[in-house]
PDB file of C-alpha atoms in Angstrom:
ATOM      1  CA  MET B 210     -20.377  53.244  -4.762  1.00  0.00           C
ATOM      2  CA  ALA B 211     -23.906  54.569  -4.989  1.00  0.00           C
ATOM      3  CA  ARG B 212     -26.540  52.131  -3.816  1.00  0.00           C
ATOM      4  CA  PRO B 213     -28.459  51.893  -7.161  1.00  0.00           C
ATOM      5  CA  LEU B 214     -25.261  50.764  -8.960  1.00  0.00           C
ATOM      6  CA  ARG B 215     -24.320  47.980  -6.532  1.00  0.00           C
ATOM      7  CA  THR B 216     -26.379  45.392  -8.383  1.00  0.00           C
ATOM      8  CA  GLN B 217     -24.594  46.199 -11.641  1.00  0.00           C
ATOM      9  CA  TRP B 218     -21.109  46.022 -10.191  1.00  0.00           C
ATOM     10  CA  ARG B 219     -19.159  42.953 -11.251  1.00  0.00           C
ATOM     11  CA  MET B 220     -16.855  41.195  -8.837  1.00  0.00           C
ATOM     12  CA  ARG B 221     -13.277  40.952 -10.109  1.00  0.00           C
ATOM     13  CA  THR B 222     -12.090  37.360  -9.799  1.00  0.00           C
ATOM     14  CA  VAL B 223      -8.805  37.709 -11.677  1.00  0.00           C
ATOM     15  CA  VAL B 224      -5.722  37.924  -9.494  1.00  0.00           C
ATOM     16  CA  ARG B 225      -3.439  40.766 -10.447  1.00  0.00           C
ATOM     17  CA  ARG B 226       0.059  40.124 -11.750  1.00  0.00           C
ATOM     18  CA  ARG B 227       1.822  41.955  -8.888  1.00  0.00           C
ATOM     19  CA  HIS B 228       0.085  39.768  -6.338  1.00  0.00           C
ATOM     20  CA  ARG B 229       1.152  36.608  -8.168  1.00  0.00           C
ATOM     21  CA  THR B 230       4.725  37.908  -8.288  1.00  0.00           C
ATOM     22  CA  TRP B 231       4.647  38.613  -4.547  1.00  0.00           C
ATOM     23  CA  VAL B 232       3.351  35.106  -3.844  1.00  0.00           C
ATOM     24  CA  ALA B 233       6.065  33.613  -6.066  1.00  0.00           C
ATOM     25  CA  ALA B 234       8.734  35.602  -4.173  1.00  0.00           C
ATOM     26  CA  MET B 235       7.401  34.335  -0.838  1.00  0.00           C
ATOM     27  CA  THR B 236       7.258  30.779  -2.202  1.00  0.00           C
ATOM     28  CA  CYS B 237      10.919  31.012  -3.215  1.00  0.00           C
ATOM     29  CA  ALA B 238      11.820  32.232   0.278  1.00  0.00           C
ATOM     30  CA  THR B 239       9.847  29.405   1.867  1.00  0.00           C
ATOM     31  CA  VAL B 240      11.496  26.743  -0.283  1.00  0.00           C
ATOM     32  CA  GLY B 241      14.951  28.232   0.363  1.00  0.00           C
ATOM     33  CA  TRP B 242      14.440  28.284   4.125  1.00  0.00           C
ATOM     34  CA  GLY B 243      13.028  24.771   3.877  1.00  0.00           C
ATOM     35  CA  VAL B 244      16.296  23.618   2.309  1.00  0.00           C
ATOM     36  CA  TRP B 245      18.270  25.099   5.218  1.00  0.00           C
ATOM     37  CA  TRP B 246      15.968  23.620   7.857  1.00  0.00           C
ATOM     38  CA  LEU B 247      16.048  20.221   6.139  1.00  0.00           C
ATOM     39  CA  THR B 248      19.841  20.348   6.336  1.00  0.00           C
ATOM     40  CA  VAL B 249      19.673  21.208  10.050  1.00  0.00           C
ATOM     41  CA  VAL B 250      17.191  18.396  10.792  1.00  0.00           C
ATOM     42  CA  LEU B 251      19.200  15.872   8.789  1.00  0.00           C
ATOM     43  CA  ASN B 252      22.376  16.974  10.567  1.00  0.00           C
ATOM     44  CA  ARG B 253      20.683  16.361  13.908  1.00  0.00           C
ATOM     45  CA  PHE B 254      18.901  13.061  13.236  1.00  0.00           C
ATOM     46  CA  ALA B 255      20.638  11.475  10.210  1.00  0.00           C
ATOM     47  CA  PRO B 256      24.150  12.918   9.855  1.00  0.00           C
ATOM     48  CA  GLU B 257      25.084  10.442   7.131  1.00  0.00           C
ATOM     49  CA  TRP B 258      22.401  11.940   4.845  1.00  0.00           C
ATOM     50  CA  THR B 259      23.318  15.588   5.499  1.00  0.00           C
ATOM     51  CA  PRO B 260      24.387  17.510   2.382  1.00  0.00           C
ATOM     52  CA  SER B 261      27.360  19.822   2.599  1.00  0.00           C
ATOM     53  CA  LEU B 262      26.856  23.477   3.419  1.00  0.00           C
ATOM     54  CA  THR B 263      28.041  24.363  -0.082  1.00  0.00           C
ATOM     55  CA  VAL B 264      25.256  22.324  -1.664  1.00  0.00           C
ATOM     56  CA  THR B 265      22.718  23.745   0.779  1.00  0.00           C
ATOM     57  CA  HIS B 266      23.839  27.307   0.101  1.00  0.00           C
ATOM     58  CA  THR B 267      23.803  26.791  -3.667  1.00  0.00           C
ATOM     59  CA  VAL B 268      20.287  25.339  -3.783  1.00  0.00           C
ATOM     60  CA  ALA B 269      18.808  27.747  -1.228  1.00  0.00           C
ATOM     61  CA  GLY B 270      20.716  30.678  -2.719  1.00  0.00           C
ATOM     62  CA  GLY B 271      19.264  29.962  -6.152  1.00  0.00           C
ATOM     63  CA  PHE B 272      15.732  30.148  -4.781  1.00  0.00           C
ATOM     64  CA  ALA B 273      16.627  33.234  -2.732  1.00  0.00           C
ATOM     65  CA  LEU B 274      18.103  35.086  -5.686  1.00  0.00           C
ATOM     66  CA  VAL B 275      15.045  34.437  -7.853  1.00  0.00           C
ATOM     67  CA  GLY B 276      12.758  35.376  -4.962  1.00  0.00           C
ATOM     68  CA  PHE B 277      14.662  38.577  -4.241  1.00  0.00           C
ATOM     69  CA  LEU B 278      14.479  39.677  -7.875  1.00  0.00           C
ATOM     70  CA  LEU B 279      10.751  38.920  -7.958  1.00  0.00           C
ATOM     71  CA  ALA B 280      10.296  40.942  -4.760  1.00  0.00           C
ATOM     72  CA  VAL B 281      12.124  43.913  -6.270  1.00  0.00           C
ATOM     73  CA  PHE B 282       9.975  43.599  -9.387  1.00  0.00           C
ATOM     74  CA  THR B 283       6.849  43.692  -7.180  1.00  0.00           C
ATOM     75  CA  ILE B 284       7.541  47.208  -5.858  1.00  0.00           C
ATOM     76  CA  ARG B 285       5.151  49.875  -7.077  1.00  0.00           C
ATOM     77  CA  ALA B 286       4.868  53.596  -6.395  1.00  0.00           C
ATOM     78  CA  ARG B 287       2.391  53.177  -3.537  1.00  0.00           C
ATOM     79  CA  LEU B 288       3.585  52.969   0.043  1.00  0.00           C
ATOM     80  CA  ILE B 289       1.630  49.790   0.764  1.00  0.00           C
ATOM     81  CA  TRP B 290       3.378  47.950  -2.069  1.00  0.00           C
ATOM     82  CA  VAL B 291       6.766  49.100  -0.801  1.00  0.00           C
ATOM     83  CA  LEU B 292       5.877  47.729   2.638  1.00  0.00           C
ATOM     84  CA  LEU B 293       4.471  44.502   1.207  1.00  0.00           C
ATOM     85  CA  ALA B 294       7.505  43.985  -1.014  1.00  0.00           C
ATOM     86  CA  ALA B 295       9.781  44.475   2.004  1.00  0.00           C
ATOM     87  CA  VAL B 296       8.592  41.172   3.481  1.00  0.00           C
ATOM     88  CA  PRO B 297       9.875  38.865   0.691  1.00  0.00           C
ATOM     89  CA  MET B 298      12.900  41.111   0.209  1.00  0.00           C
ATOM     90  CA  PHE B 299      13.841  40.605   3.862  1.00  0.00           C
ATOM     91  CA  ALA B 300      13.093  36.860   3.761  1.00  0.00           C
ATOM     92  CA  ASN B 301      15.122  36.270   0.608  1.00  0.00           C
ATOM     93  CA  GLY B 302      17.847  38.767   1.565  1.00  0.00           C
ATOM     94  CA  SER B 303      18.410  37.126   4.932  1.00  0.00           C
ATOM     95  CA  LEU B 304      18.528  33.783   3.163  1.00  0.00           C
ATOM     96  CA  LEU B 305      21.229  35.105   0.833  1.00  0.00           C
ATOM     97  CA  LEU B 306      23.245  36.466   3.780  1.00  0.00           C
ATOM     98  CA  LEU B 307      22.899  33.374   5.978  1.00  0.00           C
ATOM     99  CA  PRO B 308      26.157  31.733   4.801  1.00  0.00           C
ATOM    100  CA  LEU B 309      28.068  34.855   5.885  1.00  0.00           C
ATOM    101  CA  VAL B 310      26.599  34.536   9.372  1.00  0.00           C
ATOM    102  CA  ILE B 311      27.316  30.821   9.836  1.00  0.00           C
ATOM    103  CA  ASP B 312      30.661  30.806   8.014  1.00  0.00           C
ATOM    104  CA  GLY B 313      32.862  30.603  11.103  1.00  0.00           C
ATOM    105  CA  THR B 314      30.344  29.235  13.598  1.00  0.00           C
ATOM    106  CA  SER B 315      30.197  25.625  12.378  1.00  0.00           C
ATOM    107  CA  GLU B 316      32.853  24.507  14.853  1.00  0.00           C
ATOM    108  CA  VAL B 317      31.921  23.257  18.316  1.00  0.00           C
ATOM    109  CA  PRO B 318      33.127  25.660  21.065  1.00  0.00           C
ATOM    110  CA  ALA B 319      35.767  24.338  23.462  1.00  0.00           C
ATOM    111  CA  GLY B 320      34.329  22.409  26.385  1.00  0.00           C
ATOM    112  CA  GLU B 321      31.061  21.443  24.662  1.00  0.00           C
ATOM    113  CA  GLU B 322      32.201  18.254  22.966  1.00  0.00           C
TER     114      GLU B 322
END
């Protein structure tokens, strides 16, 4: 911007819609991962209060699905927005796929009882 016009330039203080959508997608991923980590901590320190994995997956999966859709909606035609949208897409996508990873690993291996 030319120096004489700097004094007339107005600072934009309104947050753009895409940025709010990106933040909402990351918030959904954070809450979903928080549900999983709360289940892990409760399983370790208060097993009687631990919810089942089905309940944990349902609650966390709901947040992850909403967050993933918001992340897809955030993508724009610019490369930087594709890269920025990849972060919540990965966080929410890995949250959606987590039950497939831990499906058969909930049992204690032999000899570690």
